[in-house]
Structure formats: structure tokens, C-alpha cells
C-alpha positions as a printed NumPy array, in Angstrom:
array([[ 80.141,  68.252,  16.086],
       [ 80.945,  67.929,  19.685],
       [ 78.444,  66.073,  21.977],
       [ 78.21 ,  67.582,  25.624],
       [ 80.597,  64.353,  26.554],
       [ 83.251,  65.772,  24.731],
       [ 82.549,  69.125,  25.089],
       [ 82.704,  67.938,  29.446],
       [ 86.096,  66.204,  28.701],
       [ 87.427,  68.938,  27.259],
       [ 86.567,  71.589,  29.791],
       [ 87.762,  68.95 ,  32.631],
       [ 91.519,  68.024,  30.679],
       [ 91.868,  71.781,  30.125],
       [ 90.682,  73.461,  33.575],
       [ 92.942,  70.385,  34.395],
       [ 95.715,  72.653,  33.461],
       [ 94.5  ,  75.453,  34.805],
       [ 94.749,  74.459,  38.474],
       [ 97.591,  76.605,  39.392],
       [ 97.349,  79.447,  37.774],
       [ 93.423,  79.324,  39.122],
       [ 94.735,  78.699,  43.175],
       [ 97.325,  81.788,  42.593],
       [ 94.574,  84.156,  41.205],
       [ 92.367,  82.994,  44.077],
       [ 95.633,  83.61 ,  46.694],
       [ 96.141,  86.894,  45.265],
       [ 92.744,  88.392,  46.01 ],
       [ 92.187,  87.194,  49.662],
       [ 95.718,  88.606,  49.987],
       [ 93.912,  91.776,  49.529],
       [ 91.971,  92.049,  52.084],
       [ 88.995,  93.859,  50.939],
       [ 87.167,  94.529,  54.49 ],
       [ 83.135,  96.1  ,  53.938],
       [ 83.335,  99.358,  55.557],
       [ 86.922, 100.313,  54.674],
       [ 86.014, 101.579,  50.535],
       [ 89.878, 102.479,  49.933],
       [ 90.697,  99.12 ,  49.924],
       [ 87.948,  97.539,  47.188],
       [ 89.676,  99.525,  44.633],
       [ 93.068,  97.45 ,  44.157],
       [ 90.844,  94.297,  43.553],
       [ 88.173,  96.107,  41.031],
       [ 91.402,  96.917,  39.149],
       [ 92.632,  93.04 ,  39.292],
       [ 89.651,  91.799,  38.432],
       [ 88.613,  94.049,  35.625],
       [ 92.154,  93.654,  33.776],
       [ 91.183,  89.877,  34.205],
       [ 87.647,  90.38 ,  32.394],
       [ 89.324,  92.811,  29.584],
       [ 92.007,  90.378,  28.591],
       [ 88.9  ,  87.732,  28.248],
       [ 86.91 ,  89.925,  25.874],
       [ 84.479,  91.938,  28.644],
       [ 84.25 ,  95.243,  28.744],
       [ 84.402,  97.029,  32.534],
       [ 82.588,  99.453,  34.212],
       [ 83.636, 100.543,  37.434],
       [ 81.109, 103.108,  39.832],
       [ 82.796, 104.164,  43.042],
       [ 80.173, 104.316,  45.343],
       [ 79.299, 106.722,  48.213],
       [ 79.915, 105.002,  51.434],
       [ 80.824, 101.891,  50.239],
       [ 83.836, 101.01 ,  47.518],
       [ 81.053, 100.649,  44.323],
       [ 80.598,  97.945,  42.049],
       [ 82.142,  96.882,  39.197],
       [ 80.042,  95.198,  36.056],
       [ 81.089,  94.117,  32.67 ],
       [ 79.297,  92.953,  29.571],
       [ 81.034,  91.351,  26.593],
       [ 82.441,  93.24 ,  23.677],
       [ 81.011,  91.344,  20.88 ],
       [ 77.952,  89.904,  21.635],
       [ 74.666,  88.943,  19.44 ],
       [ 72.285,  90.99 ,  20.564],
       [ 69.359,  88.816,  19.973],
       [ 70.657,  86.136,  23.059],
       [ 69.216,  87.049,  25.935],
       [ 71.595,  87.949,  28.967],
       [ 72.405,  85.455,  32.088],
       [ 73.516,  87.599,  35.537],
       [ 76.498,  86.815,  37.812],
       [ 76.809,  88.038,  40.384],
       [ 79.552,  88.201,  43.27 ],
       [ 80.907,  90.248,  46.038],
       [ 84.172,  91.438,  46.433],
       [ 84.06 ,  92.893,  50.809],
       [ 84.561,  90.396,  53.422],
       [ 83.375,  90.527,  57.163],
       [ 87.117,  91.054,  58.26 ],
       [ 88.691,  94.294,  59.033],
       [ 92.232,  94.986,  57.662],
       [ 95.633,  93.095,  59.12 ],
       [ 93.24 ,  90.175,  60.054],
       [ 95.706,  87.409,  57.261],
       [ 98.484,  88.501,  60.004],
       [ 96.308,  86.583,  62.876],
       [ 94.591,  84.536,  59.945],
       [ 97.43 ,  84.107,  57.353],
       [ 96.547,  82.623,  53.827],
       [ 97.854,  78.685,  54.119],
       [ 96.822,  75.645,  51.806],
       [ 97.436,  72.171,  53.743],
       [ 95.382,  68.724,  53.659],
       [ 93.728,  69.498,  50.493],
       [ 92.758,  72.699,  52.303],
       [ 93.228,  76.884,  51.345],
       [ 92.469,  78.965,  54.629],
       [ 92.426,  82.583,  55.204],
       [ 90.17 ,  85.725,  55.156],
       [ 87.328,  85.328,  52.264],
       [ 88.476,  82.523,  50.787],
       [ 85.152,  81.303,  50.97 ],
       [ 82.695,  84.27 ,  50.905],
       [ 83.623,  84.465,  48.52 ],
       [ 86.828,  84.699,  46.431],
       [ 86.622,  81.51 ,  45.539],
       [ 83.207,  82.302,  43.749],
       [ 84.731,  85.013,  41.723],
       [ 87.69 ,  82.602,  41.116],
       [ 85.243,  80.878,  39.446],
       [ 83.618,  83.457,  37.787],
       [ 86.513,  84.465,  36.054],
       [ 87.659,  80.976,  35.368],
       [ 84.299,  79.86 ,  33.77 ],
       [ 84.47 ,  82.585,  31.715],
       [ 87.982,  81.98 ,  30.576],
       [ 87.092,  78.328,  29.313],
       [ 84.183,  79.595,  27.16 ],
       [ 87.512,  82.219,  25.9  ],
       [ 89.842,  80.07 ,  25.437],
       [ 88.448,  77.258,  24.079],
       [ 85.93 ,  78.979,  21.972],
       [ 82.806,  76.985,  23.507],
       [ 79.456,  79.499,  22.618],
       [ 76.264,  80.061,  24.562],
       [ 73.077,  80.637,  23.774],
       [ 72.517,  83.438,  27.014],
       [ 74.864,  85.794,  27.37 ],
       [ 76.67 ,  86.07 ,  30.306],
       [ 76.919,  89.964,  32.749],
       [ 78.443,  90.236,  35.362],
       [ 77.893,  92.343,  38.717],
       [ 80.247,  92.542,  41.465],
       [ 79.51 ,  94.957,  44.432],
       [ 81.269,  95.757,  47.649],
       [ 79.044,  96.144,  50.336],
       [ 77.185,  92.508,  50.025],
       [ 78.307,  91.695,  53.959],
       [ 77.183,  95.069,  55.115],
       [ 73.222,  94.912,  53.806],
       [ 74.2  ,  95.376,  50.183],
       [ 72.402,  99.697,  50.274],
       [ 73.919, 101.126,  47.286],
       [ 74.502,  97.911,  44.994],
       [ 70.959,  96.614,  45.019],
       [ 69.499,  98.97 ,  42.738],
       [ 71.645,  98.001,  40.221],
       [ 71.051,  94.098,  40.953],
       [ 67.582,  95.201,  40.215],
       [ 68.226,  96.683,  37.426],
       [ 69.949,  94.025,  35.577],
       [ 68.029,  91.221,  37.306],
       [ 64.724,  92.55 ,  35.183],
       [ 66.695,  92.305,  31.58 ],
       [ 68.177,  88.722,  32.55 ],
       [ 66.845,  85.538,  31.756],
       [ 68.628,  83.839,  34.796],
       [ 71.016,  84.78 ,  37.333],
       [ 73.779,  82.534,  38.69 ],
       [ 74.891,  83.782,  42.176],
       [ 78.584,  82.598,  43.311],
       [ 78.1  ,  82.528,  47.227],
       [ 79.286,  79.79 ,  48.644],
       [ 77.162,  76.323,  48.923],
       [ 75.87 ,  75.059,  52.194],
       [ 77.4  ,  72.542,  54.182],
       [ 80.661,  70.317,  53.094],
       [ 78.864,  68.582,  51.073],
       [ 77.959,  71.785,  48.928],
       [ 74.551,  72.032,  48.524],
       [ 72.884,  74.287,  46.148],
       [ 71.008,  77.347,  47.733],
       [ 66.977,  76.914,  46.288],
       [ 65.647,  79.485,  48.691],
       [ 66.96 ,  81.717,  51.061],
       [ 65.209,  83.328,  54.507],
       [ 64.236,  86.95 ,  54.202],
       [ 65.852,  89.664,  56.625],
       [ 64.483,  92.336,  58.25 ],
       [ 66.021,  94.799,  60.722],
       [ 63.656,  97.058,  63.344],
       [ 64.403,  99.145,  66.107],
       [ 61.621,  99.704,  68.965],
       [ 62.4  , 102.689,  71.194],
       [ 60.928, 103.561,  74.139],
       [ 60.99 , 107.191,  75.992],
       [ 60.011, 107.494,  79.372],
       [ 60.76 , 109.774,  82.421],
       [ 63.917, 111.02 ,  83.594],
       [ 63.98 , 111.034,  87.675],
       [ 66.457, 110.54 ,  90.786],
       [ 66.264, 106.814,  91.645],
       [ 66.658, 107.745,  95.448],
       [ 65.043, 110.899,  96.052],
       [ 62.219, 110.48 ,  94.098],
       [ 61.721, 107.168,  91.826],
       [ 57.918, 107.639,  91.758],
       [ 57.806, 110.639,  89.654],
       [ 59.819, 108.437,  86.737],
       [ 58.478, 106.544,  84.282],
       [ 61.565, 104.11 ,  83.762],
       [ 62.066, 103.081,  79.666],
       [ 63.765,  99.945,  80.458],
       [ 61.109,  98.625,  81.928],
       [ 58.803,  99.157,  78.999],
       [ 60.69 ,  97.818,  77.278],
       [ 61.29 ,  94.625,  78.972],
       [ 57.763,  94.575,  78.556],
       [ 58.329,  94.472,  74.592],
       [ 60.782,  92.253,  74.306],
       [ 58.162,  89.719,  75.848],
       [ 55.854,  89.89 ,  72.912],
       [ 58.564,  90.599,  70.886],
       [ 59.244,  86.676,  71.696],
       [ 56.145,  85.43 ,  71.548],
       [ 55.833,  86.145,  67.389],
       [ 58.37 ,  83.431,  66.808],
       [ 56.747,  80.777,  64.953],
       [ 59.137,  77.928,  64.164],
       [ 57.233,  75.836,  62.314],
       [ 56.465,  78.664,  60.431],
       [ 60.01 ,  79.778,  59.729],
       [ 59.412,  83.294,  61.696],
       [ 62.084,  83.738,  64.031],
       [ 61.877,  87.292,  65.575],
       [ 65.288,  88.027,  67.632],
       [ 66.167,  91.034,  69.915],
       [ 69.647,  91.205,  69.32 ],
       [ 71.022,  94.324,  71.01 ],
       [ 69.093,  96.45 ,  74.067],
       [ 70.809,  99.544,  75.363],
       [ 69.497, 102.394,  77.603],
       [ 69.428, 104.026,  80.689],
       [ 72.117, 107.199,  81.38 ],
       [ 73.306, 106.536,  84.949],
       [ 72.366, 103.315,  87.692],
       [ 70.868, 106.783,  89.88 ],
       [ 68.706, 107.72 ,  87.499],
       [ 64.983, 105.973,  86.427],
       [ 65.902, 105.661,  82.233],
       [ 64.369, 108.342,  80.186],
       [ 65.062, 106.006,  77.073],
       [ 65.865, 102.455,  75.981],
       [ 66.317, 101.024,  72.405],
       [ 66.371,  96.801,  70.904],
       [ 66.937,  96.23 ,  67.379],
       [ 65.81 ,  93.02 ,  66.518],
       [ 66.772,  90.936,  63.493],
       [ 63.511,  89.14 ,  61.746],
       [ 63.658,  86.195,  59.497],
       [ 60.76 ,  84.746,  57.396],
       [ 60.916,  82.043,  54.399],
       [ 57.688,  83.782,  52.545],
       [ 57.2  ,  87.391,  51.469],
       [ 53.389,  87.174,  53.039],
       [ 54.757,  86.33 ,  56.287],
       [ 57.442,  89.68 ,  55.994],
       [ 54.463,  91.941,  55.771],
       [ 52.89 ,  90.069,  57.999],
       [ 55.626,  90.355,  60.675],
       [ 56.426,  94.295,  60.034],
       [ 52.942,  94.682,  61.053],
       [ 52.831,  93.066,  64.449],
       [ 55.861,  94.789,  65.265],
       [ 54.643,  98.39 ,  63.795],
       [ 51.289,  97.859,  65.669],
       [ 52.947,  96.961,  69.214],
       [ 51.638,  99.551,  71.834],
       [ 53.14 , 100.658,  75.371],
       [ 52.369,  98.703,  78.331],
       [ 53.579, 101.115,  80.932],
       [ 51.31 , 104.725,  80.509],
       [ 52.588, 107.873,  79.008],
       [ 55.65 , 105.889,  77.496],
       [ 55.886, 106.757,  73.801],
       [ 57.259, 103.513,  71.397],
       [ 58.961, 104.545,  68.458],
       [ 58.959, 101.563,  65.837],
       [ 61.246, 101.885,  62.526],
       [ 62.665,  99.384,  59.928],
       [ 61.202,  96.351,  57.378],
       [ 61.973,  93.933,  55.7  ],
       [ 65.05 ,  94.49 ,  53.555],
       [ 65.955,  92.071,  51.398],
       [ 62.667,  89.521,  50.863],
       [ 63.253,  85.907,  51.001],
       [ 63.974,  84.079,  48.074],
       [ 61.195,  81.55 ,  47.602],
       [ 61.37 ,  78.576,  45.36 ],
       [ 59.251,  79.322,  42.562],
       [ 58.668,  77.445,  39.732],
       [ 61.224,  79.881,  37.466],
       [ 63.861,  78.955,  40.655],
       [ 63.051,  75.183,  40.89 ],
       [ 63.115,  75.068,  37.107],
       [ 66.24 ,  76.552,  37.034],
       [ 67.761,  74.111,  40.161],
       [ 66.477,  71.003,  37.765],
       [ 69.434,  72.533,  34.826],
       [ 72.089,  72.796,  37.423],
       [ 71.181,  69.127,  38.904],
       [ 70.86 ,  67.412,  35.239],
       [ 74.608,  69.782,  34.464],
       [ 75.788,  67.863,  37.919],
       [ 75.238,  64.434,  36.189],
       [ 76.756,  64.931,  33.241],
       [ 80.135,  65.833,  35.488],
       [ 79.281,  62.719,  37.775],
       [ 77.853,  64.789,  40.612],
       [ 74.905,  64.067,  42.822],
       [ 74.158,  67.224,  43.725],
       [ 71.705,  68.626,  46.699],
       [ 70.015,  71.618,  47.416],
       [ 68.647,  72.969,  50.706],
       [ 66.967,  76.486,  52.23 ],
       [ 69.615,  79.477,  53.549],
       [ 68.649,  81.159,  56.778],
       [ 70.829,  83.995,  56.213],
       [ 70.417,  86.704,  53.072],
       [ 72.386,  87.429,  49.956],
       [ 72.024,  89.55 ,  46.935],
       [ 70.145,  86.043,  45.684],
       [ 67.371,  87.247,  47.107],
       [ 66.713,  90.393,  45.33 ],
       [ 68.077,  88.924,  42.287],
       [ 65.001,  86.007,  42.446],
       [ 62.648,  89.143,  42.551],
       [ 62.857,  89.566,  38.756],
       [ 64.664,  86.597,  37.336],
       [ 65.136,  82.708,  37.804],
       [ 67.974,  82.573,  40.209],
       [ 69.978,  79.846,  41.763],
       [ 72.926,  80.697,  44.688],
       [ 75.255,  78.89 ,  46.393],
       [ 77.188,  78.003,  43.432],
       [ 80.481,  78.521,  45.051],
       [ 83.099,  75.825,  46.29 ],
       [ 82.316,  73.933,  49.686],
       [ 84.072,  74.531,  52.678],
       [ 83.777,  75.817,  56.278],
       [ 84.06 ,  78.986,  58.642],
       [ 82.047,  81.843,  57.144],
       [ 82.529,  84.124,  59.005],
       [ 84.527,  81.997,  60.963],
       [ 88.516,  81.673,  62.063],
       [ 88.681,  78.705,  60.967],
       [ 87.705,  79.312,  57.289],
       [ 88.397,  77.017,  54.696],
       [ 87.813,  75.876,  51.368],
       [ 88.139,  72.257,  49.538],
       [ 90.658,  73.195,  47.395],
       [ 89.665,  69.917,  44.41 ],
       [ 86.384,  71.419,  44.579],
       [ 87.413,  74.532,  43.32 ],
       [ 87.77 ,  72.483,  39.679],
       [ 84.349,  70.569,  39.842],
       [ 82.219,  74.238,  40.605],
       [ 84.121,  75.745,  37.723],
       [ 82.861,  73.373,  35.253],
       [ 80.077,  72.869,  36.6  ],
       [ 79.074,  76.852,  36.525],
       [ 81.066,  76.444,  32.662],
       [ 77.93 ,  74.074,  31.856],
       [ 75.33 ,  76.193,  33.053],
       [ 76.475,  79.304,  31.435],
       [ 76.508,  77.318,  27.778],
       [ 73.187,  75.252,  28.575],
       [ 70.126,  77.006,  28.416],
       [ 67.181,  75.9  ,  30.272]])
């Protein structure tokens, strides 16, 4: 009977033989540019991923989206239906428009692999595929059966895929999210802030700015008062941030502005704080007489909190890391992911991708030798029951 040490050695030896294939597969994925808002670019990458999964004994279902590229769901063709399920979540869309690769070419240098989407998160997709390949080729067994969800709209809020993520998380014992880890030292994400988006529109009254300005009500002035109220809602010690990120309004310089609109980004650590700040924003009242305020929005992604079940999954990852000689650390991320959604229904661990830097930045890269190490970690997690 193989010991854990034997299995780890077997995984490491096998991974060494797979490095060239893994890097090529990753480069192929990066070369397939997949901007979130161009759904026609997503079909090819789903075909590549589906073919690879089918060679590993998985059945795949592609569900096209109405406004996005849709998602790919995969499950083992043959599994013991008595086994509980574990969900792996990833996304194939990137923030980069088509032809970015001409300005940010795919490069391999100084133990880095660079290119648009390599870090966020096509390296995570590569880990997902090759962890399953290790289990398949080495004949390793698991007590929790892996299922996979890969969507194409995560970078724009997962509006079309959130419902399937919820459904799968509800029937899964745990969820592993292959988003990038935090920082060059690769901290796993055990908590994430919740994210909200609000729009405030002020409606005043138009008038000529030179002939009869007193007959108008300036919506921009009204909104300037609301901005001060919004910034007063920031509570950094509590982790509540309220940022007015966009403002527009007015018709022309010689007209008293009849309308003005602000878009507000809200982040919170706790679900209760999300409800609290939503109530405060929705309760805003006009400062000027005869102005109408229209307030819309809410918390779209609830926070991923450090719940007992999430912490238990983190402890499992830490233990498996130690077996591999890794001293893992955890952190809280300010941004949201599909882990926020999964965490509402099952134990969730995020940031299991490959360390690197430059998410959504022109220097985006991963550390090449970490690709193997993090794939080994994911493999151990998939074959170890908590």
C-alpha cells in the first residue's frame, strides 16, 4: 500500500515529465485571446478544454450564453455516485481586448511566462487540467469526485454564470477556485471582500446659465453634496470602502445642468456590513429643494468570509503544502471572484492558481517553476478528504 510520501514522490516525478507539455498547453491557451465582451472568441478555447477533458474520462457540456461566451461543465464519465462532489471553478475570459498579444507578446524569459491572461487565469486552467491528468495517468483514487465549471464572464461580474455556480456549489462538499494567489509569495485567498455597485442620478431643472440661472436647479451641484455624504460613509477600520469612481452630467457649459449621474463602488468584509451600507446609500435624501434622486444597485457579490468550513479547508491546504515542502500563507483579497458566490453554499478556498504578478496590467506574468508546484498542491487536495 502506497504511503502519502510515496504518492507525493510519484506526483513530483510524473510532473517533471509533464513540464514541457504543460507549458505548451498554457501558451496555447494564452494565444487564444478571449476578451469577456467578445463572446465569439470563447468557443475555440472551450473546444480545446473540452477535448482535453474528454481524454481524461470526463463528459463535457457546453452551454452558450445569451450575451457572453457561456460556460463549460465537466464531470467524470464513470464515478461512484455514493461519493460526494468537489467543485473546481475557473474562468477563461480576460480583461484584454483582441490583438493585445501583439503589444504584450507571449514570452518565456528569466523563469517567467508573460502574456495577456497568463496569470489571470489561464495558468489556473492549466493546473486544473493537469491535476486531473495526474490522477488519471497515475491511477490515483479520490474520495470526493471532482466536477468542473469554467465560465467566460467572470471579469464582468459572472451575471450569466452565477446561477450555475450556485447550483453546483449547493451540491458540492467543497469548492476550489483557481484564481491567482495573492502576491509573489502566493498567499491563498481565504477571504474576499464583497462587491457592490450603485448608481445615483440627480434630476434638477435646466435653465440658461446667463439669462435666467435662478430658474434652474443644478443637478451637478446636488451630486457634489451627495459625494461628500458618500465619502463620509467610508469606515476603513471596519473594511467598508465607498468610492465614487465615475461622474457625468450636464448638457453644455451655458446651461444649468438638469441631470447628473455618479457610479459608486462599495467593498465590505462582512455580509452584514453589505446590508448596512446598502441601507445607508438607499436612504440618501436630496440636499437642494425640488431635486429628485434615483438610487439603484446593491451588493452583487457577497463577501467570502472566514467561516469555520472555509478555515477547515485552508487548514487542509496548509497540511498538504507541508507534505510538499511548502510553507503556505493565507490572505484576504480586496477584489471579488466566483469564490464569493461558492462560499455562500459550501467550503471554499480561492487563489489556488500560479504565483506571479500583473493581473490586469501590462507586465502580467507567472513564475514558471511554480506552475508545477501549485499543480502538485491541487492534485493532493483533490485526492485528500478533509
